[in-house]
Short mmCIF file of N, CA and C in Angstrom, two decimals:
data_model
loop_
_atom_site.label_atom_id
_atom_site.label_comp_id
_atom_site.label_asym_id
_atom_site.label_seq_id
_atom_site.Cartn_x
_atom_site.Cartn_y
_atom_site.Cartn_z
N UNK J 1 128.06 -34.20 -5.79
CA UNK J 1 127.93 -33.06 -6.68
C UNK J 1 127.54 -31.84 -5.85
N UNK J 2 128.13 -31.19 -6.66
CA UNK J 2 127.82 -29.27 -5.32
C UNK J 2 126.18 -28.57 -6.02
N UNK J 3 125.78 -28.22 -5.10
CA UNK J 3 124.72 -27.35 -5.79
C UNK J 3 124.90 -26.77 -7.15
N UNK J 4 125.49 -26.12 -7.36
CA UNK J 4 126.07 -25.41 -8.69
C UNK J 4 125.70 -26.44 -9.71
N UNK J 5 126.69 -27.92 -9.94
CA UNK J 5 126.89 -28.65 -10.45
C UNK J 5 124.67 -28.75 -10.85
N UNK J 6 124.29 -28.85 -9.82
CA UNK J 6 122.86 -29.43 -9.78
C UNK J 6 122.24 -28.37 -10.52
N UNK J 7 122.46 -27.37 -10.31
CA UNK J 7 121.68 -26.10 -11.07
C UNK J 7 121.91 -26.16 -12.59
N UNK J 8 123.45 -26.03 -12.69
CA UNK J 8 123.92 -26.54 -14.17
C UNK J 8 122.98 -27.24 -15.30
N UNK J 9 123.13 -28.68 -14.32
CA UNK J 9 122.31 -29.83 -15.11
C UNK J 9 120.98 -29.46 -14.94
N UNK J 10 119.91 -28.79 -14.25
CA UNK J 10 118.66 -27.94 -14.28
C UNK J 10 118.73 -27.73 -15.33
N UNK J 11 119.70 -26.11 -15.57
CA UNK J 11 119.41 -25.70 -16.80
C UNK J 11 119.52 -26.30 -18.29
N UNK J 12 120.27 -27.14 -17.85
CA UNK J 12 120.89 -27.42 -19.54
C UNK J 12 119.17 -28.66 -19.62
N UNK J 13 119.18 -29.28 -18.87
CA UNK J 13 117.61 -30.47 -19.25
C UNK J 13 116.48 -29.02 -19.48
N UNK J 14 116.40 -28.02 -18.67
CA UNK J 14 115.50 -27.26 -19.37
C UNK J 14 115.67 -26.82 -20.67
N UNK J 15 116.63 -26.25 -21.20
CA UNK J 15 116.78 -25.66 -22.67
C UNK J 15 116.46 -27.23 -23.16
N UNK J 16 116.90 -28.22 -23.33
CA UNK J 16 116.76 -29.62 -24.14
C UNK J 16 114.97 -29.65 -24.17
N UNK J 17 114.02 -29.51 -22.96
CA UNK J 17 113.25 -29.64 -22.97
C UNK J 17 112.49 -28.63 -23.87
N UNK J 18 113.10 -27.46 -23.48
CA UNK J 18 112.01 -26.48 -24.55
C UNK J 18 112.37 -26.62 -26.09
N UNK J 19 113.63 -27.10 -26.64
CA UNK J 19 113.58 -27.26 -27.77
C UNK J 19 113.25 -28.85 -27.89
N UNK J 20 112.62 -29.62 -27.44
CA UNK J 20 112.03 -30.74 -27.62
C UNK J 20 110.48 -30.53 -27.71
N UNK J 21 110.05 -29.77 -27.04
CA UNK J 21 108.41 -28.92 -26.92
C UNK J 21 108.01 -28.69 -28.03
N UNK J 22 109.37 -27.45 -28.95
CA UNK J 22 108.71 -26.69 -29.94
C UNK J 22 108.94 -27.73 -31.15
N UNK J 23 109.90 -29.10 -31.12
CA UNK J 23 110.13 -29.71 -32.07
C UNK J 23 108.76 -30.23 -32.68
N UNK J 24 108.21 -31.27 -31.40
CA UNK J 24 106.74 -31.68 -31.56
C UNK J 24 105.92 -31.13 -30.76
N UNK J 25 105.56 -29.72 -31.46
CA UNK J 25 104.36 -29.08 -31.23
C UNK J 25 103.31 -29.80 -31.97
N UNK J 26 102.43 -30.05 -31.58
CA UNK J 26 101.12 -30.64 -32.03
C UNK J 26 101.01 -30.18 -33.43
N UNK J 27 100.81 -28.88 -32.89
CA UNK J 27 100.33 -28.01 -34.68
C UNK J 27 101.05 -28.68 -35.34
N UNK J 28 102.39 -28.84 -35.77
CA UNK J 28 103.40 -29.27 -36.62
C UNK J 28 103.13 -31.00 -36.82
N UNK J 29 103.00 -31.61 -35.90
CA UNK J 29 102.68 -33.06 -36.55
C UNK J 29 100.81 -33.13 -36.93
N UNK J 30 99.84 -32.69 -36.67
CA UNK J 30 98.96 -32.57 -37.16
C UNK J 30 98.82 -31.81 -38.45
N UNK J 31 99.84 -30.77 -38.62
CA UNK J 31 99.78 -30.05 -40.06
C UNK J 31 100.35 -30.70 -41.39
N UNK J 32 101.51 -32.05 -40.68
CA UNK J 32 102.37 -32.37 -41.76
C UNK J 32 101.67 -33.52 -42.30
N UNK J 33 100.43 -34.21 -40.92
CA UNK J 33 99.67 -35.67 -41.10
C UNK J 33 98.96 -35.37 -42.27
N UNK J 34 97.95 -34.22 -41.80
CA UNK J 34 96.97 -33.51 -42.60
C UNK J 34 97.63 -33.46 -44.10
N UNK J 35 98.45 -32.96 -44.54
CA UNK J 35 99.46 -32.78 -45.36
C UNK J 35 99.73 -33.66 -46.32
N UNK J 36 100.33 -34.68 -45.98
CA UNK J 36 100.90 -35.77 -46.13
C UNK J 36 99.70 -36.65 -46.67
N UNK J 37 98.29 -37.26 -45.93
CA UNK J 37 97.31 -37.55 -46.22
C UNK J 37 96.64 -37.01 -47.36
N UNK J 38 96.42 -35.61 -47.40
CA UNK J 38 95.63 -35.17 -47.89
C UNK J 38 96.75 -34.97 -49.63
N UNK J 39 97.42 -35.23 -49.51
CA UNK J 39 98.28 -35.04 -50.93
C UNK J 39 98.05 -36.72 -51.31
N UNK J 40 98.03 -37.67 -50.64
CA UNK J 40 97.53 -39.08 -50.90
C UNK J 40 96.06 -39.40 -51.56
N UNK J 41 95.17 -38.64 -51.00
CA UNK J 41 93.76 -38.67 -50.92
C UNK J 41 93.43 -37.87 -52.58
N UNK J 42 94.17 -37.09 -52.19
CA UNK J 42 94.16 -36.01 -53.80
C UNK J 42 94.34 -36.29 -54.86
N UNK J 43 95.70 -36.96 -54.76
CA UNK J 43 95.70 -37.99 -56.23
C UNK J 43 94.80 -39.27 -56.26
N UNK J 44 94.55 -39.91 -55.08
CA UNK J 44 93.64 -40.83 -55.51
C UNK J 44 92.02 -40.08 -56.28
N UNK J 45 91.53 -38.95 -55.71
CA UNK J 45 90.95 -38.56 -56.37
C UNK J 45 90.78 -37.86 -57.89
N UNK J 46 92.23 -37.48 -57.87
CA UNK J 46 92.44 -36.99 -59.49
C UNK J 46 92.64 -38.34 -60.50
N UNK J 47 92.67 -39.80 -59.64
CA UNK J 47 93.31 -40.92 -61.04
C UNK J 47 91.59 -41.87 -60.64
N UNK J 48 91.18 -40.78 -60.43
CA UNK J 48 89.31 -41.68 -59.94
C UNK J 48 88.90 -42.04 -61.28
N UNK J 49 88.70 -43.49 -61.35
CA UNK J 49 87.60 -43.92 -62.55
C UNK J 49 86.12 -43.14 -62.25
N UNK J 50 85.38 -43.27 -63.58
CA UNK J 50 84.11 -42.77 -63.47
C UNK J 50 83.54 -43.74 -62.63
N UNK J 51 83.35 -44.95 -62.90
CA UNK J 51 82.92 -45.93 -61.65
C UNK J 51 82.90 -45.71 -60.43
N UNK J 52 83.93 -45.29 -60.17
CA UNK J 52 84.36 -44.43 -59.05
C UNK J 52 83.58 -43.40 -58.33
N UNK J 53 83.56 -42.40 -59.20
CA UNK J 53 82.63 -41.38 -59.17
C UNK J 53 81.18 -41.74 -59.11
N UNK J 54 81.12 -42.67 -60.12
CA UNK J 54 79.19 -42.74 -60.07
C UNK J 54 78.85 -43.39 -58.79
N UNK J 55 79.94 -44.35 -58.05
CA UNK J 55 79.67 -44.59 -56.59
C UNK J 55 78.99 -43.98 -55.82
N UNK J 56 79.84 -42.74 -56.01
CA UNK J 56 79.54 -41.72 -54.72
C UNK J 56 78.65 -40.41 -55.55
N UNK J 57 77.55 -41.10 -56.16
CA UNK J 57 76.60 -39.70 -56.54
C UNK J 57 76.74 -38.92 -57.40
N UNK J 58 78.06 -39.40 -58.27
CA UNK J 58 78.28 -38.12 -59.21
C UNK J 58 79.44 -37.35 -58.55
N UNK J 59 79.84 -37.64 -57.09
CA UNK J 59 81.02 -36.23 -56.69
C UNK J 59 81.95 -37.23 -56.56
N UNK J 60 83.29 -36.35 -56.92
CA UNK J 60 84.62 -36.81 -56.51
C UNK J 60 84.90 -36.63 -55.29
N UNK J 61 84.63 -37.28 -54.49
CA UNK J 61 84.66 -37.43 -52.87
C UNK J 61 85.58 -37.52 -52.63
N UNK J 62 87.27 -38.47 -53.39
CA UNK J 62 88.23 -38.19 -52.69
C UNK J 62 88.79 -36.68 -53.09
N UNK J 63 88.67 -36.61 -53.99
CA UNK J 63 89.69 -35.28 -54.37
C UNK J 63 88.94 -34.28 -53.49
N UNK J 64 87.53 -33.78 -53.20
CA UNK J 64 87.09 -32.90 -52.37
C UNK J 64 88.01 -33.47 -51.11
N UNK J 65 87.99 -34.36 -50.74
CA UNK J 65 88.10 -34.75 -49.24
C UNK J 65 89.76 -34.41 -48.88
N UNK J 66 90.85 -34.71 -49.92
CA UNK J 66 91.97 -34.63 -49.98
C UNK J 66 92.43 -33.34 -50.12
N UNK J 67 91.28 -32.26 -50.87
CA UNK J 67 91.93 -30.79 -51.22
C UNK J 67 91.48 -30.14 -49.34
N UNK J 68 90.26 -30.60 -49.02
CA UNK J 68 89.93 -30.01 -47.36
C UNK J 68 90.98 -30.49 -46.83
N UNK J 69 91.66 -31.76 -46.39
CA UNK J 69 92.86 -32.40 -45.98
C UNK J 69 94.26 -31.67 -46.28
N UNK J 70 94.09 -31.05 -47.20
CA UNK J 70 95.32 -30.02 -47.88
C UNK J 70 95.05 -29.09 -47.30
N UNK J 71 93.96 -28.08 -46.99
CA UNK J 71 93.83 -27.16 -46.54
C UNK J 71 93.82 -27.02 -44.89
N UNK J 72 93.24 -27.89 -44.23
CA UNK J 72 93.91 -28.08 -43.03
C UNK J 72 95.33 -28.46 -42.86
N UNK J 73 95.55 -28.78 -43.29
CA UNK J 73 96.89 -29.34 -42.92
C UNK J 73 97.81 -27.86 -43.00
N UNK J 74 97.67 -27.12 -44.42
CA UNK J 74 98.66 -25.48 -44.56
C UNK J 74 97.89 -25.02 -43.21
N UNK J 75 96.78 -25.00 -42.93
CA UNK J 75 96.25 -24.14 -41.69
C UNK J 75 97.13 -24.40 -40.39
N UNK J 76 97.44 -25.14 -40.36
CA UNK J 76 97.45 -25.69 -39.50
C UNK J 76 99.40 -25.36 -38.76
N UNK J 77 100.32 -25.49 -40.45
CA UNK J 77 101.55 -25.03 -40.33
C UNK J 77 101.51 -23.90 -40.55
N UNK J 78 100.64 -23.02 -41.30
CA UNK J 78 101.03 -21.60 -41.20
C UNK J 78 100.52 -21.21 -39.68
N UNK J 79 99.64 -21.86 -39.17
CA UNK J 79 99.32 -20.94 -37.67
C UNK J 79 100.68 -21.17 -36.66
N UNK J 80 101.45 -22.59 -37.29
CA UNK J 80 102.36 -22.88 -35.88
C UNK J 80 103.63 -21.60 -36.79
N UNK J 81 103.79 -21.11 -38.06
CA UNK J 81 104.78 -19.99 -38.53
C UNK J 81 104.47 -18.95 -37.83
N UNK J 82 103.12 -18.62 -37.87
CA UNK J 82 102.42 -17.24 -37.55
C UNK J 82 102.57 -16.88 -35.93
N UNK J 83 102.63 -18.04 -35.23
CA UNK J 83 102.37 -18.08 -33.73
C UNK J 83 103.47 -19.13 -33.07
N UNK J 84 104.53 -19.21 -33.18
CA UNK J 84 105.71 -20.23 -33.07
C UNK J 84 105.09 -20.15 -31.47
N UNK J 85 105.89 -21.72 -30.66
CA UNK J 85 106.04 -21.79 -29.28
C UNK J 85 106.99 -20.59 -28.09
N UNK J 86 106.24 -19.97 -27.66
CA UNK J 86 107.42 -19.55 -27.30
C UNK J 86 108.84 -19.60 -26.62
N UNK J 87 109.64 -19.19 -26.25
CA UNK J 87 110.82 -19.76 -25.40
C UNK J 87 110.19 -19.45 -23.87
N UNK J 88 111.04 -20.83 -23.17
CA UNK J 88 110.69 -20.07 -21.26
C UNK J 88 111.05 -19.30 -21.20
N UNK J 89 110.54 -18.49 -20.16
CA UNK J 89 111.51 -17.42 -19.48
C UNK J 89 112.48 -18.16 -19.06
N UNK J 90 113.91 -17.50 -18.75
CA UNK J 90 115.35 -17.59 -18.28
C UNK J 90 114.92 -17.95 -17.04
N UNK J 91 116.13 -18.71 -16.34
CA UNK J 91 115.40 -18.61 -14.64
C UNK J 91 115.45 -17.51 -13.49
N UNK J 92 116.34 -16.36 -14.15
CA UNK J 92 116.22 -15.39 -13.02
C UNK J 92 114.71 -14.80 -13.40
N UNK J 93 114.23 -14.78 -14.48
CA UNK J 93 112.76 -14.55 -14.16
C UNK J 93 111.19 -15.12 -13.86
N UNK J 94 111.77 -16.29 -14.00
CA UNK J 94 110.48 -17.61 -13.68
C UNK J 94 110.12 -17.17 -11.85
N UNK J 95 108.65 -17.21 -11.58
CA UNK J 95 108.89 -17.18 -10.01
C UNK J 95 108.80 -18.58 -9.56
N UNK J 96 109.37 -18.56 -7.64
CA UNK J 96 110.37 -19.87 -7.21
C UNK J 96 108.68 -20.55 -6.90
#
């Protein structure tokens, strides 16, 4: 293979890589876990017997725990909307 050929395949595994980066950005699988959980946690707390409740003191511990779980979790995807990954620089501007 000629140099060229080698540079080629450089670039093209870099672009694959940066859109593999921004796919699983952290933020995004921690926002959707959070998410996902916390919409689980929520209804278990909204279909809570009183039994349930008098367990834990009188508070609905899951539904508090599931609506904080909800709220991290939007935090968490609106910061990766608000602040996306950015792209590399191209390679004529990266230094060697």
């Amino acid at each position: 293979m000629s140099e060229f050929e080698y540079q080629h395949d450089v670039e093209e595994l870099e672009r694959t890589s940066a859109t593999a980066a921004r796919l699983f950005d952290v933020r995004r699988i921690i926002g959707a876990l959070f998410t996902v959980y916390g919409i689980i946690v929520t209804v278990a707390g909204i279909t809570a017997s009183d039994a349930d409740v008098k367990k834990a003191q009188g508070i609905n511990i899951n539904l508090w725990t599931g609506l904080g779980m909800l709220a991290l979790g939007a935090f968490f995807l609106v910061w990766l909307r608000l602040r996306p990954t950015p792209p590399p620089p191209p390679a004529e501007q990266r230094p060697e």
